[in-house]
CSV table of C-alpha atoms in Angstrom, one decimal:
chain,number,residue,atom,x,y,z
A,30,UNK,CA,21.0,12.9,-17.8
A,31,UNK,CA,17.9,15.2,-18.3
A,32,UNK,CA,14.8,14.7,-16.0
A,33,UNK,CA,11.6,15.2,-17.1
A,34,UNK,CA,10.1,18.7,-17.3
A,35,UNK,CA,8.3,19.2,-13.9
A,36,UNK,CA,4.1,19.1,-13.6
A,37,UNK,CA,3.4,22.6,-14.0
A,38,UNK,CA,6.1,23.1,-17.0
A,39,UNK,CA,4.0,20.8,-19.2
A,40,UNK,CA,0.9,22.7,-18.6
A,41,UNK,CA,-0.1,25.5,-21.4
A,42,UNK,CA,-0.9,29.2,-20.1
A,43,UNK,CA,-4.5,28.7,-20.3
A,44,UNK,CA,-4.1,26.0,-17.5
A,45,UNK,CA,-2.1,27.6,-15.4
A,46,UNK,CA,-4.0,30.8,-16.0
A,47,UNK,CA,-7.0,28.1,-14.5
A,48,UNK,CA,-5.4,26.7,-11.8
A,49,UNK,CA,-3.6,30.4,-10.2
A,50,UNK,CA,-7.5,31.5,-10.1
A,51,UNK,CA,-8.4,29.0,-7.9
A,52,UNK,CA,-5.4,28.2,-5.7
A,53,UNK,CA,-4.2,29.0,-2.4
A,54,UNK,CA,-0.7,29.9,-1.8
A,55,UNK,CA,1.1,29.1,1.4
A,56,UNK,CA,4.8,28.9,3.4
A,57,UNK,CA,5.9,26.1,5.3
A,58,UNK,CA,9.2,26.0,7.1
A,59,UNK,CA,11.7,23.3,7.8
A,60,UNK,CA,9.8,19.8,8.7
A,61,UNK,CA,6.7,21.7,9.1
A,62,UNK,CA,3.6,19.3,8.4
A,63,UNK,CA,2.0,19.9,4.8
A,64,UNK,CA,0.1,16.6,4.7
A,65,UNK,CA,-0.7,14.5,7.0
A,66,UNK,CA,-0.8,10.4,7.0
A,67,UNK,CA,-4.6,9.6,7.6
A,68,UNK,CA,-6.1,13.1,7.6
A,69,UNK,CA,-9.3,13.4,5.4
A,70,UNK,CA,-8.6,16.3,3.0
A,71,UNK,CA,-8.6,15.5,-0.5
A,72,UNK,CA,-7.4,19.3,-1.8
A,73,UNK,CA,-4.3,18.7,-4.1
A,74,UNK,CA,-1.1,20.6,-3.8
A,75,UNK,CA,1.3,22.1,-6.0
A,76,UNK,CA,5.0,22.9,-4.8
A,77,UNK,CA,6.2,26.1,-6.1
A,78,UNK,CA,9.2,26.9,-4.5
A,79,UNK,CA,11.1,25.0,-2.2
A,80,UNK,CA,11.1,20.8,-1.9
A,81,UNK,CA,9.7,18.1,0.1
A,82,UNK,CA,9.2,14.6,1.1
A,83,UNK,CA,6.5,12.1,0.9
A,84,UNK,CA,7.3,9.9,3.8
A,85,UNK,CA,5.9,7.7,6.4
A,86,UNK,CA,7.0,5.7,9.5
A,87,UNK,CA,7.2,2.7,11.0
A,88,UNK,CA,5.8,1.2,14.2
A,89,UNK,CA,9.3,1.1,15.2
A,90,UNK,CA,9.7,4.7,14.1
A,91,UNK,CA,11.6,4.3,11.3
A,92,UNK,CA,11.1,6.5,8.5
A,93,UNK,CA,10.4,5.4,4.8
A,94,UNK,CA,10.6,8.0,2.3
A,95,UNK,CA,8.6,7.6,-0.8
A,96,UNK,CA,9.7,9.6,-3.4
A,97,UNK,CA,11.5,14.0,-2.7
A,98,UNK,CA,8.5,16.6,-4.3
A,99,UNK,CA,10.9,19.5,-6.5
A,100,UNK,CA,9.3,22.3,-7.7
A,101,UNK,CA,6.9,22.3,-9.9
A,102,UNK,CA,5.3,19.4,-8.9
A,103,UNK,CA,1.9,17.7,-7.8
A,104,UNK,CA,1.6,16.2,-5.0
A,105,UNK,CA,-1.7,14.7,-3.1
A,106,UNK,CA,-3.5,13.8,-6.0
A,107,UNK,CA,-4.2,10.6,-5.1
A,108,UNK,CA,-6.8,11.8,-2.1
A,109,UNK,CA,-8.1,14.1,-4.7
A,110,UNK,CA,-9.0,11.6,-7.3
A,111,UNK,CA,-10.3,8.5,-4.9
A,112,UNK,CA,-11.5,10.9,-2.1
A,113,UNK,CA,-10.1,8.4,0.4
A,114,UNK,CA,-7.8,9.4,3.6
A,115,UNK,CA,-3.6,10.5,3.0
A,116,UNK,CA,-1.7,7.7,1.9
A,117,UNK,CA,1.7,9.3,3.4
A,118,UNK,CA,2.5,12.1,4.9
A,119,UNK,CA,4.4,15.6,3.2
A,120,UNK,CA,6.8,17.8,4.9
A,121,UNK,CA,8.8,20.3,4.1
A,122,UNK,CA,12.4,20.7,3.1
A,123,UNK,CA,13.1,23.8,4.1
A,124,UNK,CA,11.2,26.5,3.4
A,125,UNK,CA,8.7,25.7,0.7
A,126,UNK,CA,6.0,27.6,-0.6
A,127,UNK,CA,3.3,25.5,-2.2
A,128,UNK,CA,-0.4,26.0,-3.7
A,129,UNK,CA,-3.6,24.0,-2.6
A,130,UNK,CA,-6.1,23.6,-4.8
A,131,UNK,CA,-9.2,22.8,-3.7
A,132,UNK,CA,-10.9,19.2,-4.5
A,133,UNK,CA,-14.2,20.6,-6.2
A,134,UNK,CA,-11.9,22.8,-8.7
A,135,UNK,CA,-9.1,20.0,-9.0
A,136,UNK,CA,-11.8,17.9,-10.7
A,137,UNK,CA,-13.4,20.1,-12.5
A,138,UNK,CA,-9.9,21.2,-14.6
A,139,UNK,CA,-9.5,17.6,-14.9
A,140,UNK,CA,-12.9,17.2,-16.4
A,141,UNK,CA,-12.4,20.6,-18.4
A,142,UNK,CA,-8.6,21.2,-19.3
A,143,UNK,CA,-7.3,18.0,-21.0
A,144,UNK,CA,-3.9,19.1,-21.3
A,145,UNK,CA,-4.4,19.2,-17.7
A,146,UNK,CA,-5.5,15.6,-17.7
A,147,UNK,CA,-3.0,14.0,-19.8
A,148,UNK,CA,-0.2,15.5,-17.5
A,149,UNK,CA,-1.9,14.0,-14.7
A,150,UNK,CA,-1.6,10.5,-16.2
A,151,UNK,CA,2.0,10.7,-17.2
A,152,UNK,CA,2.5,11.6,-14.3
A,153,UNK,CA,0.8,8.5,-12.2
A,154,UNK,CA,2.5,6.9,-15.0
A,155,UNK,CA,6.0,7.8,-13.7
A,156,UNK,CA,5.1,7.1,-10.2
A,157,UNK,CA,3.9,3.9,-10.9
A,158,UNK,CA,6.7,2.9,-12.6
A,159,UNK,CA,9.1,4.0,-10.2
A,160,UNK,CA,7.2,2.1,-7.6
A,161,UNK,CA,7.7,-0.7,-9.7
A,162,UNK,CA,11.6,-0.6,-9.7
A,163,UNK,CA,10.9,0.4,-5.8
A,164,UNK,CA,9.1,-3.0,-4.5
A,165,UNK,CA,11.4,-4.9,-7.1
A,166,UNK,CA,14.6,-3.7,-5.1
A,167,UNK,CA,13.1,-4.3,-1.9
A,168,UNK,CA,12.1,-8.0,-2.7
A,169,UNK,CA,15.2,-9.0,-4.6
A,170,UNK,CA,18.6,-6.5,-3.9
A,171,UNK,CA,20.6,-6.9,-0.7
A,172,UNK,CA,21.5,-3.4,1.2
A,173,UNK,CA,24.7,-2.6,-0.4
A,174,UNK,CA,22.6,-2.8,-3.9
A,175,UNK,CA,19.9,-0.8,-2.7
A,176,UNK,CA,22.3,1.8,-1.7
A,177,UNK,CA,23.9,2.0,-4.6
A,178,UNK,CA,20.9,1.8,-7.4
A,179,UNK,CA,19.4,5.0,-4.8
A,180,UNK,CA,23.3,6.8,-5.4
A,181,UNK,CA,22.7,6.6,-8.7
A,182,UNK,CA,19.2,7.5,-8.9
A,183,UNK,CA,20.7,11.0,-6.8
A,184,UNK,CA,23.6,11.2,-9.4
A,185,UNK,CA,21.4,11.1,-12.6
A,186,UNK,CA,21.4,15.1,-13.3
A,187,UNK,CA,24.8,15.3,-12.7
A,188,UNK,CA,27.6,16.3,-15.0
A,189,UNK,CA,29.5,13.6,-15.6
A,190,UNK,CA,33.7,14.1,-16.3
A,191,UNK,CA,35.4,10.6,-16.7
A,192,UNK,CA,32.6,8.9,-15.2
A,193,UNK,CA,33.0,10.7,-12.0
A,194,UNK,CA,30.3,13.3,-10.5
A,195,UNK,CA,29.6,14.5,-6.8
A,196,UNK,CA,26.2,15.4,-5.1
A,197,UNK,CA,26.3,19.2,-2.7
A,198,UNK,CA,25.3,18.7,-0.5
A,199,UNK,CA,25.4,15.4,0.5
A,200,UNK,CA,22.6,13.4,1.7
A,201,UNK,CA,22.6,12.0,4.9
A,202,UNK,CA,22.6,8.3,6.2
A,203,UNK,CA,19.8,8.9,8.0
A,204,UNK,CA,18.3,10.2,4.1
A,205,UNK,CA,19.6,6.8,2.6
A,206,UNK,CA,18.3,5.0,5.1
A,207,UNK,CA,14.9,6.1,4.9
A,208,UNK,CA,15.0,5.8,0.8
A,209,UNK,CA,15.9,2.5,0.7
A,210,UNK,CA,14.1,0.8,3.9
A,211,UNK,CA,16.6,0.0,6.2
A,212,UNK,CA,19.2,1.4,9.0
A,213,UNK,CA,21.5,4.3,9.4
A,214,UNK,CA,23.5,1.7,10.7
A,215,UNK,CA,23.7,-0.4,7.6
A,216,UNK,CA,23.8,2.7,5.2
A,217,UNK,CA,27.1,3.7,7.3
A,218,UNK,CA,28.6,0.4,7.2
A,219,UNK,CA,28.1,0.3,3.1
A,220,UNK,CA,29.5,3.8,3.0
A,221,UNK,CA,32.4,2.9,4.5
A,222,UNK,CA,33.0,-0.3,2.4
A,223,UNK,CA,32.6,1.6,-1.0
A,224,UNK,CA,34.5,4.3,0.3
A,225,UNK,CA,37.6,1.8,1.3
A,226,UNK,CA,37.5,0.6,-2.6
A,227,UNK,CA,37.8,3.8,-3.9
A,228,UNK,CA,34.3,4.5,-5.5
A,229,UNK,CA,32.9,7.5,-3.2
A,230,UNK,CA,35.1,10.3,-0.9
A,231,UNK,CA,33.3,13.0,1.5
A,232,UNK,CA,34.5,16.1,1.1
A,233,UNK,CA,33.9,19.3,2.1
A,234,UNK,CA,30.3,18.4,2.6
A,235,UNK,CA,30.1,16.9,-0.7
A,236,UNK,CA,29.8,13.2,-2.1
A,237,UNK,CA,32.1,12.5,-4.9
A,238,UNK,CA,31.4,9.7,-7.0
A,239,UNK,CA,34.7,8.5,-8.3
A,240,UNK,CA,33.9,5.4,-10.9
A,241,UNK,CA,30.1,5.3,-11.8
A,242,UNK,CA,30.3,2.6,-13.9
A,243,UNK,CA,32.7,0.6,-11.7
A,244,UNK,CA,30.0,1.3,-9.2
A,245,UNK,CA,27.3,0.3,-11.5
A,246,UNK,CA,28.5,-2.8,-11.9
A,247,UNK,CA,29.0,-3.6,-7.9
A,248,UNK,CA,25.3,-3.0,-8.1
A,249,UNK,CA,24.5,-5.8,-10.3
A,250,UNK,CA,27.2,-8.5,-8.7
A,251,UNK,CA,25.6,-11.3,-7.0
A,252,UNK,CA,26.4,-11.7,-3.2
């Protein structure tokens, strides 16, 4: 399955021709500190090489991960359009080399680009809707389900060969855990178990995915 051209794909020449003008380019390296939860900017971002994380964490410490930033994408926008303080925080993956474009021009190619525009709202569209199926998980699924609905989120691009795929690398517990608001401890206990039924295998730093629709349907059983 196909995901979605990125931001900055949709965007004809004349808008990016727009946006490059006005931008600033910058490198992050691994975990370094794009955005930070709270902080007062309101410039938007652009990732253009590279990926990253919106995340926060808990009192306790624990991280919650909100959604991974691939190239191409916008991130921030949300400061940029309500002017109010970072919702979550942005790191990076890696090394990551992103564009910040400042708040003043952000709104002024919203107001004067609307191809610009109308990629911003399918785009809040998108997030809204995924934040949607988020809090609906969260209220209603049990761990193992969580796990396994986030699996197959991570699976979706891949080629599948007799329902089977694999994910390289693959993602931590620690990862899981902080996508599906919970545990390492609980991620590595529902590893295991759908690793004992045949489903997933680690190997060679890879995840394969033995039975997706077997594992589909464990999803949607009722505890």
């Amino acid at each position: 399955m196909k995901s979605a051209p990125a931001f900055l794909a949709k965007l004809p020449d004349s808008v990016l021709t727009a946006l490059a003008a006005r931008w600033v380019e910058r490198t992050y390296q691994h975990h370094e500190l794009i955005i930070a939860h709270g902080d007062s900017g309101c410039d938007v971002f652009f990732l253009l090489e590279g990926d990253a994380r919106v995340t926060l964490f808990s009192h306790d410490g624990r991280e919650i991960a909100y959604r991974d930033v691939e190239p191409g994408e916008i991130f921030g926008e949300l400061a940029g359009i309500d002017g109010k303080v970072r919702s979550a925080s942005v790191v990076a993956l890696g090394q990551a080399r992103t564009a910040r474009l400042p708040v003043a021009a952000f709104r002024d190619i919203v107001n004067n680009h609307p191809a610009f525009a109308w990629a911003l709202l399918e785009h809040m569209s998108v997030q809204l809707r995924r934040m949607t199926d988020r809090v609906y998980e969260f209220s209603t699924l049990v761990v193992r389900q969580r796990l396994i609905h986030e699996l197959l989120r991570l699976t979706a691009e891949s080629t599948l060969v007799f329902g089977r795929a694999s994910l390289d690398p693959a993602p931590t517990h620690i990862e899981l855990a902080a996508k599906i608001s919970t545990h390492r401890e609980a991620v590595s206990r529902e590893m295991s178990s759908l690793a004992k039924r045949g489903l997933i295998e680690k190997r060679d730093g890879r995840l394969i995915f033995h039975d997706l629709p077997a594992l589909q349907a464990l999803a949607e059983q009722d505890e």
